[in-house]
Amino acid sequence: MKDTGFSAASLAAQAMGWIDPVTRAVVPPIHMASTYQRDEDNGYSSGRIYARADNPSFDHAEATLAALEGGVKALIFSSGMSAASACFLALSPGDHVVAPKVMYWALRNWLATFATHWGLAVDFVDAESTDAIAAAMRPGATKIVWLETPANPTWVVSDIAAAADIAHRAGALLGVDSTVATPVLTRPLELGADIVMHSATKYLNGHSDIIAGALVGARDDAHWAKLRAIRSQLGTILGQTEAWLLMRGMRTLFPRVQWACRSAQSLAERFASHPMVAEVLYPGLGPSAGHTVAARQRKGGFGGMLSDRVKGGERAAIATAARVGLWKRATSLGGVESLIEHRASIEGPGTPCPPDLLRLSVGIEDSDDLYNDLDQALRRADNS
Ligand SMILES: Cc1ncc(COP(=O)(O)O)c(C=O)c1O
């Protein structure tokens, strides 16, 4: 698949313009094989030995994602968690990590428990503050700075270019969980990041029917080889059919994300003056420091995720979620169907998530329908 000069949107729509050389099919096949024939001279001229290392069914999704992110290489994984944890397992016990206080809760818990027990020293900081990141650095010991931007579930925004500069000056890498921004809105590698991570379960796939993860690297170097080896050794590979579904989903990434952004912006603006909403958290609502950074490092919108803090606290928030019809009460995000979630009760004790917060993942339904459905739920919850 060669560089055609077409835009990322065109490359995604056509899965890199791939045509099967034998059948002329416009959709790639699924390769089910778990093993590959060895040559008579004992070599493996195909470059493939055993499917725990890789599979031709991954090639398409990996090449497309690398192109969309402007990266050199991509690896797809069995989940976002296995992709993210590979970045930390590639370090050595004793190494230091700087990570956000507000981030995807399961990864934060894994860093605070397993990774710490295994020997990493992890400092959690207010990652929307460049000063806080800089103050946490231990030059020589800090090996990776991790960002999630915008961050679950309050959508605070971190300055990727500033964090890359801080990390690199201390000899560390910058890894960015860009699940929520997607390459449609932000390309972290162009802003100086070394690794981009995705829960491909979310927008990249977009249809709430697979669990998948991905890493994209700025360089094909020794560190990248280590990440590839970790996937192969732990066997945290995606199934062949799921890889095909991921590629299918990525073909519509641009129109899905662009639609969700327009709808989320409109919902954020309308709920900001709703009598039952105390505060709307959305990077597209200015003026704020987060809005300024988001406006600088994003193109074409502020994303499909927002949160409403409900007047009346936790009880009113849970009662609201109970009364929606069109929104679906479920965790996860980035699918074509809109989801609503009382987030604090999913994250559990110690969460920085306010108890009155409803997390909204905006899908591709009609925006007025979404507003009206949540509006009636908020008003009925108030009366109950
Ligand atoms: C921002 C973010 N990062 C990582 C993950 C973990 O991904 P997965 O559920 O695919 O393992 C999630 C899942 O919700 C997420 O929202």
Short mmCIF file of C-alpha atoms and ligand atoms in Angstrom, two decimals:
data_model
loop_
_atom_site.label_atom_id
_atom_site.label_comp_id
_atom_site.label_asym_id
_atom_site.label_seq_id
_atom_site.Cartn_x
_atom_site.Cartn_y
_atom_site.Cartn_z
CA MET A 1 0.00 0.00 0.00
CA LYS A 2 1.81 3.07 -1.24
CA ASP A 3 1.50 6.73 -0.32
CA THR A 4 -1.13 8.06 -2.70
CA GLY A 5 -1.30 11.67 -1.51
CA PHE A 6 -5.02 11.28 -0.72
CA SER A 7 -6.45 12.69 2.50
CA ALA A 8 -6.90 10.59 5.63
CA ALA A 9 -10.69 10.60 5.08
CA SER A 10 -10.29 9.13 1.59
CA LEU A 11 -7.77 6.53 2.77
CA ALA A 12 -10.11 5.44 5.57
CA ALA A 13 -13.18 5.21 3.31
CA GLN A 14 -11.35 2.94 0.86
CA ALA A 15 -9.29 0.95 3.39
CA MET A 16 -6.17 2.37 1.70
CA GLY A 17 -7.55 1.65 -1.77
CA TRP A 18 -6.66 -2.03 -1.51
CA ILE A 19 -7.67 -4.36 -4.35
CA ASP A 20 -7.08 -8.12 -4.15
CA PRO A 21 -4.38 -8.90 -6.73
CA VAL A 22 -5.98 -12.24 -7.69
CA THR A 23 -9.76 -11.71 -7.48
CA ARG A 24 -9.92 -7.87 -7.79
CA ALA A 25 -12.12 -7.85 -4.64
CA VAL A 26 -12.39 -4.39 -3.04
CA VAL A 27 -12.67 -5.83 0.48
CA PRO A 28 -9.78 -7.72 2.08
CA PRO A 29 -10.25 -11.38 3.08
CA ILE A 30 -10.06 -12.86 6.58
CA HIS A 31 -7.05 -15.16 7.03
CA MET A 32 -8.04 -17.83 9.54
CA ALA A 33 -4.70 -19.74 9.55
CA SER A 34 -2.86 -20.06 12.86
CA THR A 35 0.38 -21.31 11.26
CA TYR A 36 2.38 -20.81 8.04
CA GLN A 37 4.34 -23.30 5.92
CA ARG A 38 8.09 -23.37 6.30
CA ASP A 39 10.37 -23.31 3.24
CA GLU A 40 12.34 -26.37 2.10
CA ASP A 41 15.57 -24.65 3.08
CA ASN A 42 14.15 -24.36 6.66
CA GLY A 43 13.50 -20.62 6.33
CA TYR A 44 10.29 -18.57 6.51
CA SER A 45 10.44 -16.46 3.36
CA SER A 46 6.86 -15.21 3.97
CA GLY A 47 8.06 -13.59 7.21
CA ARG A 48 5.24 -15.37 9.08
CA ILE A 49 5.74 -18.31 11.42
CA TYR A 50 2.83 -18.56 13.87
CA ALA A 51 -0.26 -16.40 14.32
CA ARG A 52 0.40 -15.45 17.95
CA ALA A 53 2.95 -13.01 16.50
CA ASP A 54 0.76 -11.60 13.74
CA ASN A 55 -1.71 -12.44 11.01
CA PRO A 56 -2.26 -11.03 7.50
CA SER A 57 -5.77 -10.04 8.63
CA PHE A 58 -4.13 -7.39 10.84
CA ASP A 59 -2.17 -5.79 8.00
CA HIS A 60 -4.99 -3.69 6.66
CA ALA A 61 -6.21 -2.23 9.92
CA GLU A 62 -2.62 -1.57 11.04
CA ALA A 63 -1.57 0.13 7.79
CA THR A 64 -4.73 2.24 7.71
CA LEU A 65 -4.41 3.34 11.33
CA ALA A 66 -0.72 4.20 10.89
CA ALA A 67 -1.66 6.35 7.88
CA LEU A 68 -4.54 8.06 9.72
CA GLU A 69 -2.30 8.93 12.69
CA GLY A 70 0.69 9.92 10.55
CA GLY A 71 2.74 7.17 12.23
CA VAL A 72 5.36 4.77 10.95
CA LYS A 73 3.90 1.54 12.37
CA ALA A 74 0.73 0.34 14.12
CA LEU A 75 -0.07 -2.74 16.19
CA ILE A 76 -3.59 -3.90 16.94
CA PHE A 77 -4.24 -5.65 20.25
CA SER A 78 -6.94 -7.74 21.94
CA SER A 79 -8.15 -4.67 23.90
CA GLY A 80 -7.33 -1.08 24.73
CA MET A 81 -6.08 -2.29 28.12
CA SER A 82 -3.63 -4.75 26.56
CA ALA A 83 -2.37 -2.04 24.17
CA ALA A 84 -1.89 0.48 26.99
CA SER A 85 -0.37 -1.97 29.46
CA ALA A 86 2.20 -3.06 26.83
CA CYS A 87 3.61 0.48 26.96
CA PHE A 88 4.29 0.09 30.69
CA LEU A 89 5.40 -3.55 30.55
CA ALA A 90 8.07 -2.40 28.07
CA LEU A 91 9.68 -0.48 30.98
CA SER A 92 11.85 -2.00 33.72
CA PRO A 93 11.10 -2.30 37.45
CA GLY A 94 12.39 0.89 39.12
CA ASP A 95 11.41 3.13 36.21
CA HIS A 96 9.24 6.16 36.90
CA VAL A 97 5.96 7.02 35.16
CA VAL A 98 3.95 10.27 35.15
CA ALA A 99 0.23 9.72 34.51
CA PRO A 100 -2.94 11.81 34.83
CA LYS A 101 -5.15 11.86 37.94
CA VAL A 102 -8.17 11.99 35.64
CA MET A 103 -7.99 9.13 33.14
CA TYR A 104 -9.72 5.90 32.16
CA TRP A 105 -10.35 4.37 35.59
CA ALA A 106 -9.31 0.75 34.85
CA LEU A 107 -5.92 1.82 33.51
CA ARG A 108 -5.43 4.16 36.47
CA ASN A 109 -6.25 1.26 38.84
CA TRP A 110 -3.87 -1.08 36.96
CA LEU A 111 -1.07 1.49 37.25
CA ALA A 112 -1.78 2.02 40.96
CA THR A 113 -1.89 -1.71 41.74
CA PHE A 114 -0.31 -4.21 39.30
CA ALA A 115 2.23 -1.86 37.72
CA THR A 116 3.28 -0.42 41.07
CA HIS A 117 3.53 -3.89 42.63
CA TRP A 118 5.63 -5.00 39.63
CA GLY A 119 8.10 -2.21 40.43
CA LEU A 120 7.15 0.95 38.53
CA ALA A 121 6.98 4.22 40.47
CA VAL A 122 3.86 6.05 39.30
CA ASP A 123 2.99 9.69 40.03
CA PHE A 124 -0.54 10.85 39.20
CA VAL A 125 -0.71 14.56 38.34
CA ASP A 126 -3.20 17.18 37.15
CA ALA A 127 -2.24 16.64 33.53
CA GLU A 128 -4.15 19.68 32.27
CA SER A 129 -1.38 21.67 34.01
CA THR A 130 1.96 21.65 32.19
CA ASP A 131 3.59 22.92 35.38
CA ALA A 132 2.31 19.89 37.31
CA ILE A 133 3.75 17.53 34.67
CA ALA A 134 7.10 19.35 34.73
CA ALA A 135 7.24 19.26 38.55
CA ALA A 136 6.69 15.48 38.61
CA MET A 137 9.54 14.65 36.23
CA ARG A 138 12.57 12.81 37.58
CA PRO A 139 15.15 13.24 34.80
CA GLY A 140 16.88 9.94 34.10
CA ALA A 141 14.27 7.92 36.01
CA THR A 142 11.05 9.02 34.29
CA LYS A 143 10.69 6.83 31.23
CA ILE A 144 7.19 7.70 30.05
CA VAL A 145 4.68 10.51 30.46
CA TRP A 146 1.14 9.31 29.80
CA LEU A 147 -1.69 11.59 28.73
CA GLU A 148 -5.34 10.97 28.00
CA THR A 149 -6.89 13.95 26.25
CA PRO A 150 -9.69 14.79 26.54
CA ALA A 151 -9.79 12.73 29.72
CA ASN A 152 -12.57 10.51 31.05
CA PRO A 153 -15.04 11.55 32.37
CA THR A 154 -14.62 15.31 32.82
CA TRP A 155 -12.99 15.89 29.40
CA VAL A 156 -10.16 18.05 30.73
CA VAL A 157 -7.63 18.74 27.99
CA SER A 158 -3.84 18.38 28.11
CA ASP A 159 -1.38 20.28 25.95
CA ILE A 160 0.30 17.49 23.94
CA ALA A 161 3.08 19.62 22.40
CA ALA A 162 4.07 21.11 25.78
CA ALA A 163 4.04 17.67 27.46
CA ALA A 164 6.16 16.20 24.63
CA ASP A 165 8.73 18.92 25.17
CA ILE A 166 8.84 18.30 28.94
CA ALA A 167 9.07 14.52 28.48
CA HIS A 168 11.81 14.66 25.86
CA ARG A 169 13.94 17.14 27.82
CA ALA A 170 13.94 14.62 30.69
CA GLY A 171 14.75 11.69 28.38
CA ALA A 172 11.24 10.20 28.57
CA LEU A 173 8.71 9.18 25.94
CA LEU A 174 5.24 10.68 25.60
CA GLY A 175 2.33 8.24 25.20
CA VAL A 176 -1.14 9.61 24.44
CA ASP A 177 -4.44 7.77 24.87
CA SER A 178 -6.27 9.38 21.95
CA THR A 179 -9.36 7.16 22.10
CA VAL A 180 -11.75 10.07 22.52
CA ALA A 181 -10.08 12.53 20.13
CA THR A 182 -9.54 10.00 17.29
CA PRO A 183 -7.22 10.85 14.36
CA VAL A 184 -10.13 12.78 12.83
CA LEU A 185 -9.68 15.53 15.43
CA THR A 186 -6.09 15.26 16.73
CA ARG A 187 -2.87 13.64 15.50
CA PRO A 188 -0.68 13.46 18.64
CA LEU A 189 2.43 12.24 16.75
CA GLU A 190 2.47 15.51 14.78
CA LEU A 191 2.44 17.36 18.11
CA GLY A 192 5.51 15.46 19.36
CA ALA A 193 4.08 12.29 20.96
CA ASP A 194 6.04 9.06 20.54
CA ILE A 195 3.17 6.58 20.88
CA VAL A 196 -0.56 6.93 20.33
CA MET A 197 -2.88 4.46 22.02
CA HIS A 198 -6.52 3.69 21.23
CA SER A 199 -9.24 1.65 22.76
CA ALA A 200 -10.28 0.60 19.25
CA THR A 201 -13.42 -0.75 20.90
CA LYS A 202 -14.67 2.82 20.72
CA TYR A 203 -14.70 5.22 17.74
CA LEU A 204 -12.28 3.30 15.51
CA ASN A 205 -14.65 0.34 15.38
CA GLY A 206 -17.71 2.45 16.15
CA HIS A 207 -20.41 -0.23 16.37
CA SER A 208 -20.10 -1.60 19.94
CA ASP A 209 -19.45 -5.12 18.66
CA ILE A 210 -15.75 -5.85 19.31
CA ILE A 211 -13.16 -5.24 22.05
CA ALA A 212 -9.87 -4.10 20.49
CA GLY A 213 -6.86 -1.88 21.09
CA ALA A 214 -4.12 -0.25 19.06
CA LEU A 215 -0.75 1.45 19.32
CA VAL A 216 0.77 3.69 16.66
CA GLY A 217 4.48 4.52 16.77
CA ALA A 218 6.41 7.52 15.54
CA ARG A 219 9.45 5.29 14.88
CA ASP A 220 10.18 1.66 14.01
CA ASP A 221 12.97 1.35 16.57
CA ALA A 222 14.11 -0.93 19.40
CA HIS A 223 11.29 0.29 21.65
CA TRP A 224 8.72 -0.52 18.97
CA ALA A 225 10.26 -3.99 18.57
CA LYS A 226 9.80 -4.47 22.33
CA LEU A 227 6.10 -3.55 22.10
CA ARG A 228 5.67 -6.01 19.22
CA ALA A 229 7.47 -8.72 21.22
CA ILE A 230 5.23 -8.13 24.26
CA ARG A 231 2.11 -8.62 22.11
CA SER A 232 3.55 -11.78 20.62
CA GLN A 233 4.79 -13.23 23.93
CA LEU A 234 1.62 -12.49 25.90
CA GLY A 235 -0.59 -13.39 22.94
CA THR A 236 -2.64 -10.22 23.34
CA ILE A 237 -3.62 -10.34 19.67
CA LEU A 238 -6.96 -9.53 18.14
CA GLY A 239 -8.99 -12.34 16.53
CA GLN A 240 -8.93 -12.39 12.74
CA THR A 241 -12.65 -11.71 12.38
CA GLU A 242 -12.48 -8.86 14.90
CA ALA A 243 -9.58 -7.34 12.93
CA TRP A 244 -11.77 -7.45 9.82
CA LEU A 245 -14.66 -5.82 11.71
CA LEU A 246 -12.28 -3.13 12.98
CA MET A 247 -11.19 -2.35 9.43
CA ARG A 248 -14.84 -2.28 8.34
CA GLY A 249 -15.62 0.19 11.14
CA MET A 250 -12.67 2.46 10.35
CA ARG A 251 -14.01 3.02 6.84
CA THR A 252 -16.80 5.20 8.26
CA LEU A 253 -14.72 6.81 11.04
CA PHE A 254 -14.70 10.30 9.55
CA PRO A 255 -18.46 10.78 8.91
CA ARG A 256 -19.34 9.14 12.26
CA VAL A 257 -16.99 11.34 14.28
CA GLN A 258 -17.88 14.51 12.37
CA TRP A 259 -21.62 13.87 12.93
CA ALA A 260 -21.10 13.08 16.63
CA CYS A 261 -19.04 16.29 17.09
CA ARG A 262 -21.75 18.50 15.58
CA SER A 263 -24.42 16.84 17.67
CA ALA A 264 -22.38 16.93 20.91
CA GLN A 265 -21.57 20.64 20.43
CA SER A 266 -25.25 21.43 19.95
CA LEU A 267 -26.29 19.30 22.96
CA ALA A 268 -23.59 20.88 25.15
CA GLU A 269 -24.79 24.37 24.25
CA ARG A 270 -28.46 23.50 24.83
CA PHE A 271 -27.92 21.68 28.14
CA ALA A 272 -25.68 24.53 29.42
CA SER A 273 -28.85 26.59 30.00
CA HIS A 274 -31.10 23.69 31.11
CA PRO A 275 -32.80 24.36 34.47
CA MET A 276 -31.89 20.88 35.80
CA VAL A 277 -28.23 20.93 34.72
CA ALA A 278 -25.69 22.45 37.11
CA GLU A 279 -22.76 22.30 34.66
CA VAL A 280 -21.91 20.88 31.27
CA LEU A 281 -18.37 19.52 30.84
CA TYR A 282 -17.32 19.73 27.19
CA PRO A 283 -14.08 21.09 25.67
CA GLY A 284 -16.11 22.90 22.97
CA LEU A 285 -17.65 25.26 25.53
CA GLY A 286 -15.48 28.33 26.03
CA PRO A 287 -13.97 30.31 27.46
CA SER A 288 -11.63 28.12 29.52
CA ALA A 289 -7.97 27.12 29.45
CA GLY A 290 -9.03 23.65 28.23
CA HIS A 291 -11.05 25.17 25.40
CA THR A 292 -8.06 27.25 24.24
CA VAL A 293 -5.72 24.23 24.17
CA ALA A 294 -8.41 22.04 22.59
CA ALA A 295 -9.06 24.65 19.90
CA ARG A 296 -5.32 24.75 19.11
CA GLN A 297 -4.65 21.01 18.93
CA ARG A 298 -7.95 19.81 17.44
CA LYS A 299 -9.28 20.27 13.98
CA GLY A 300 -12.93 20.12 12.99
CA GLY A 301 -14.65 19.74 16.36
CA PHE A 302 -14.39 19.01 20.06
CA GLY A 303 -15.50 15.40 20.11
CA GLY A 304 -18.60 13.36 20.75
CA MET A 305 -18.21 13.02 24.55
CA LEU A 306 -19.67 15.35 27.17
CA SER A 307 -20.88 15.13 30.75
CA ASP A 308 -23.83 16.80 32.47
CA ARG A 309 -23.68 17.50 36.20
CA VAL A 310 -27.27 17.22 37.36
CA LYS A 311 -28.88 19.56 39.89
CA GLY A 312 -30.11 17.47 42.82
CA GLY A 313 -26.91 15.41 43.04
CA GLU A 314 -26.39 11.67 42.72
CA ARG A 315 -30.03 10.72 43.33
CA ALA A 316 -31.30 13.03 40.58
CA ALA A 317 -28.55 11.88 38.17
CA ILE A 318 -29.44 8.19 38.64
CA ALA A 319 -33.18 8.98 38.38
CA THR A 320 -32.54 10.85 35.11
CA ALA A 321 -30.63 7.93 33.61
CA ALA A 322 -33.52 5.65 34.60
CA ARG A 323 -36.02 7.74 32.61
CA VAL A 324 -34.37 7.98 29.17
CA GLY A 325 -35.85 6.13 26.21
CA LEU A 326 -33.58 6.80 23.23
CA TRP A 327 -30.26 7.00 25.09
CA LYS A 328 -29.05 3.57 26.17
CA ARG A 329 -27.92 3.07 29.79
CA ALA A 330 -24.54 1.42 29.26
CA THR A 331 -20.84 1.93 29.79
CA SER A 332 -18.39 2.42 26.87
CA LEU A 333 -18.40 5.13 24.23
CA GLY A 334 -17.83 5.93 20.58
CA GLY A 335 -20.54 3.74 19.02
CA VAL A 336 -23.27 4.76 16.61
CA GLU A 337 -25.84 4.52 19.43
CA SER A 338 -25.83 7.18 22.16
CA LEU A 339 -25.01 5.98 25.67
CA ILE A 340 -25.68 7.52 29.08
CA GLU A 341 -23.90 6.44 32.23
CA HIS A 342 -23.84 7.36 35.91
CA ARG A 343 -20.07 7.27 35.93
CA ALA A 344 -19.07 7.51 39.62
CA SER A 345 -20.89 4.27 40.51
CA ILE A 346 -19.00 2.39 37.75
CA GLU A 347 -15.61 3.76 38.83
CA GLY A 348 -16.13 2.96 42.52
CA PRO A 349 -14.44 4.23 45.71
CA GLY A 350 -11.64 6.77 45.28
CA THR A 351 -12.91 8.01 41.93
CA PRO A 352 -12.34 11.69 41.13
CA CYS A 353 -15.67 11.58 39.23
CA PRO A 354 -18.36 13.82 40.82
CA PRO A 355 -21.40 11.79 42.01
CA ASP A 356 -23.85 14.02 40.09
CA LEU A 357 -22.19 13.35 36.71
CA LEU A 358 -23.88 11.67 33.77
CA ARG A 359 -21.43 10.72 31.02
CA LEU A 360 -22.89 11.05 27.53
CA SER A 361 -21.49 9.35 24.43
CA VAL A 362 -23.21 10.97 21.47
CA GLY A 363 -23.91 8.67 18.53
CA ILE A 364 -25.38 9.39 15.13
CA GLU A 365 -29.08 9.65 15.97
CA ASP A 366 -31.03 12.85 15.34
CA SER A 367 -29.71 15.52 17.70
CA ASP A 368 -33.17 16.95 18.50
CA ASP A 369 -34.39 13.47 19.45
CA LEU A 370 -31.42 13.10 21.81
CA TYR A 371 -32.05 16.52 23.38
CA ASN A 372 -35.79 15.94 23.82
CA ASP A 373 -35.29 12.50 25.34
CA LEU A 374 -32.79 13.68 27.95
CA ASP A 375 -34.74 16.90 28.57
CA GLN A 376 -37.90 14.94 29.53
CA ALA A 377 -35.83 12.58 31.71
CA LEU A 378 -34.23 15.50 33.57
CA ARG A 379 -37.60 17.17 34.16
CA ARG A 380 -39.30 13.93 35.31
CA ALA A 381 -36.40 13.10 37.63
CA ASP A 382 -36.87 16.53 39.22
CA ASN A 383 -40.55 15.75 39.91
CA SER A 384 -40.04 12.27 41.36
C1 LIG B 1 -10.11 6.34 27.14
C2 LIG B 1 -10.05 4.85 27.28
N1 LIG B 1 -8.85 4.26 27.26
C3 LIG B 1 -8.75 2.90 27.39
C4 LIG B 1 -9.86 2.11 27.55
C5 LIG B 1 -9.71 0.62 27.69
O1 LIG B 1 -10.07 0.02 26.48
P1 LIG B 1 -10.70 -1.45 26.33
O2 LIG B 1 -12.02 -1.44 27.05
O3 LIG B 1 -10.82 -1.61 24.84
O4 LIG B 1 -9.74 -2.40 26.94
C6 LIG B 1 -11.13 2.70 27.58
C7 LIG B 1 -12.34 1.86 27.77
O5 LIG B 1 -13.39 2.33 28.14
C8 LIG B 1 -11.22 4.11 27.44
O6 LIG B 1 -12.41 4.72 27.48
#
